[in-house]
Amino acid sequence: MGLVEISEFSVEGWRDPRFAAERARLCCERLERGEILLLRDFPIISQEERDFLTGVRQTASSFIKNISYDSQAGRLRGVARRGIDVQALKRALTGYADRVNALAAQLLAPYAGALQVDLTSFRPIEERGRNLRGRSRNDLIHIDSFPTRPARGRRILRFFTNVHPSEPRVWITSETLAAIAPRMALDAGLADCAKPDGLARLKTVARGALRPLGIKLRERSPYDRFMLRFHDYLKANAMFQRDCRKDFHEFPPGATWIVFTDMVPHAVLSGQYALEHTYFVPVSAMVTPENSPLRILESIARSPLA
Ligand code: SIN
Ligand code: FE
């Protein structure tokens, strides 16, 4: 799927304000079709923040993937090394999250008021040759689905920024979920996931019994069960990894790109120091809801999934 460079937008907003509403709607339509929007040099971090971030040394670990930050609760996770200035890191991540929020409100104006802020992350480790295990590997092509944050049909919209002063961040993308799901979703187990969960009654009883003890049992919608399964299925499918269509993208230093990662299969091959900010977006806020993975999968499964 294509990469679309947005050249008529700057910190002042759309170059011609008369077409702002139309342009913003087109951006949403393109994202929903599975295109990636690229802002080549939108100033979303300062030189001072870049210098600080590229000085962060994180121990490469096979179980901590990224430094993640809940910008609403001010909670930072995944700092695997002493000597990192945690307060400065929080300030840089808060600044990034705030500026992405302001950018999204204009660039993707049709979603304004509907964007649900999820986590912000910083990725200081070189991706080439990273020693992550099976399902955590990001060099295998996959769609995103979060085991600990159920989407229940909501979209996963992500903003990335390459903070590296000189190296690109290199991705492969492939045909969208809209194209591959009709061929692959049933083989990946969609019918099984769409069936009422056989353990559902037992889980309801267990949930009631465990609640007073402060223990919460996770509840997964059929949609989340399938999307997690599809994520794993794509990563484990050697034939898909080898034969699928591959589009290579080099995101230059300073670039910001935006993509629905639940729709666009992707992998990162190389690059170091990226920022990322995630939103959940309800299907009701889409300008073309029929292009959402939820609606596409429901039409294949012929049953509701959320
Ligand atoms: C991913 O979501 O697979 C990782 C992308 C990246 O870190 O560039
Ligand atoms: Fe991913």
Short mmCIF file of N, CA, C and O in Angstrom, two decimals, residues 45 47 50-51 53-55 162-168 252-255 272-274:
data_model
loop_
_atom_site.label_atom_id
_atom_site.label_comp_id
_atom_site.label_asym_id
_atom_site.label_seq_id
_atom_site.Cartn_x
_atom_site.Cartn_y
_atom_site.Cartn_z
N ILE A 45 9.55 17.55 17.56
CA ILE A 45 10.41 17.61 18.75
C ILE A 45 11.48 18.68 18.53
O ILE A 45 11.83 18.99 17.39
N GLN A 47 15.33 20.43 19.01
CA GLN A 47 16.71 19.93 18.91
C GLN A 47 17.20 19.45 20.29
O GLN A 47 17.86 18.42 20.40
N ARG A 50 15.73 16.08 20.98
CA ARG A 50 16.41 15.08 20.14
C ARG A 50 17.77 14.72 20.75
O ARG A 50 18.12 13.54 20.86
N ASP A 51 18.52 15.74 21.16
CA ASP A 51 19.83 15.49 21.75
C ASP A 51 19.70 14.65 23.01
O ASP A 51 20.47 13.72 23.24
N LEU A 53 17.17 12.58 23.81
CA LEU A 53 16.67 11.22 23.51
C LEU A 53 17.75 10.34 22.88
O LEU A 53 17.86 9.15 23.19
N THR A 54 18.55 10.92 22.00
CA THR A 54 19.58 10.10 21.35
C THR A 54 20.76 9.82 22.28
O THR A 54 21.65 9.05 21.94
N GLY A 55 20.72 10.43 23.46
CA GLY A 55 21.75 10.11 24.47
C GLY A 55 21.28 9.04 25.44
O GLY A 55 22.06 8.60 26.29
N ASN A 162 10.85 9.48 13.54
CA ASN A 162 12.25 9.03 13.56
C ASN A 162 13.13 10.12 14.16
O ASN A 162 13.32 11.18 13.56
N VAL A 163 13.67 9.83 15.34
CA VAL A 163 14.45 10.82 16.08
C VAL A 163 15.94 10.72 15.75
O VAL A 163 16.74 11.56 16.13
N HIS A 164 16.33 9.66 15.04
CA HIS A 164 17.76 9.46 14.75
C HIS A 164 18.31 10.65 13.94
O HIS A 164 17.66 11.09 13.00
N PRO A 165 19.49 11.14 14.30
CA PRO A 165 19.99 12.32 13.59
C PRO A 165 20.40 12.05 12.15
O PRO A 165 20.42 12.96 11.33
N SER A 166 20.73 10.79 11.80
CA SER A 166 21.22 10.57 10.43
C SER A 166 20.70 9.30 9.74
O SER A 166 20.79 9.20 8.52
N GLU A 167 20.17 8.33 10.49
CA GLU A 167 19.78 7.06 9.86
C GLU A 167 18.26 6.98 9.66
O GLU A 167 17.49 7.42 10.52
N PRO A 168 17.82 6.38 8.55
CA PRO A 168 16.38 6.20 8.36
C PRO A 168 15.85 5.07 9.25
O PRO A 168 16.63 4.27 9.78
N PRO A 252 12.92 9.01 6.72
CA PRO A 252 14.16 9.73 6.98
C PRO A 252 14.22 10.34 8.38
O PRO A 252 13.17 10.48 9.03
N PRO A 253 15.41 10.72 8.84
CA PRO A 253 15.53 11.40 10.12
C PRO A 253 14.58 12.60 10.17
O PRO A 253 14.48 13.33 9.18
N GLY A 254 13.88 12.74 11.27
CA GLY A 254 12.97 13.89 11.42
C GLY A 254 11.56 13.64 10.89
O GLY A 254 10.66 14.44 11.13
N ALA A 255 11.35 12.52 10.16
CA ALA A 255 10.03 12.28 9.57
C ALA A 255 9.04 11.78 10.63
O ALA A 255 9.42 11.11 11.59
N GLN A 272 16.93 3.26 14.79
CA GLN A 272 17.13 3.42 16.23
C GLN A 272 16.58 4.79 16.62
O GLN A 272 16.67 5.73 15.84
N TYR A 273 16.03 4.86 17.80
CA TYR A 273 15.47 6.10 18.35
C TYR A 273 14.22 6.54 17.59
O TYR A 273 14.27 7.42 16.72
N ALA A 274 13.12 5.91 17.93
CA ALA A 274 11.84 6.37 17.38
C ALA A 274 10.89 6.70 18.53
O ALA A 274 10.95 6.07 19.58
#
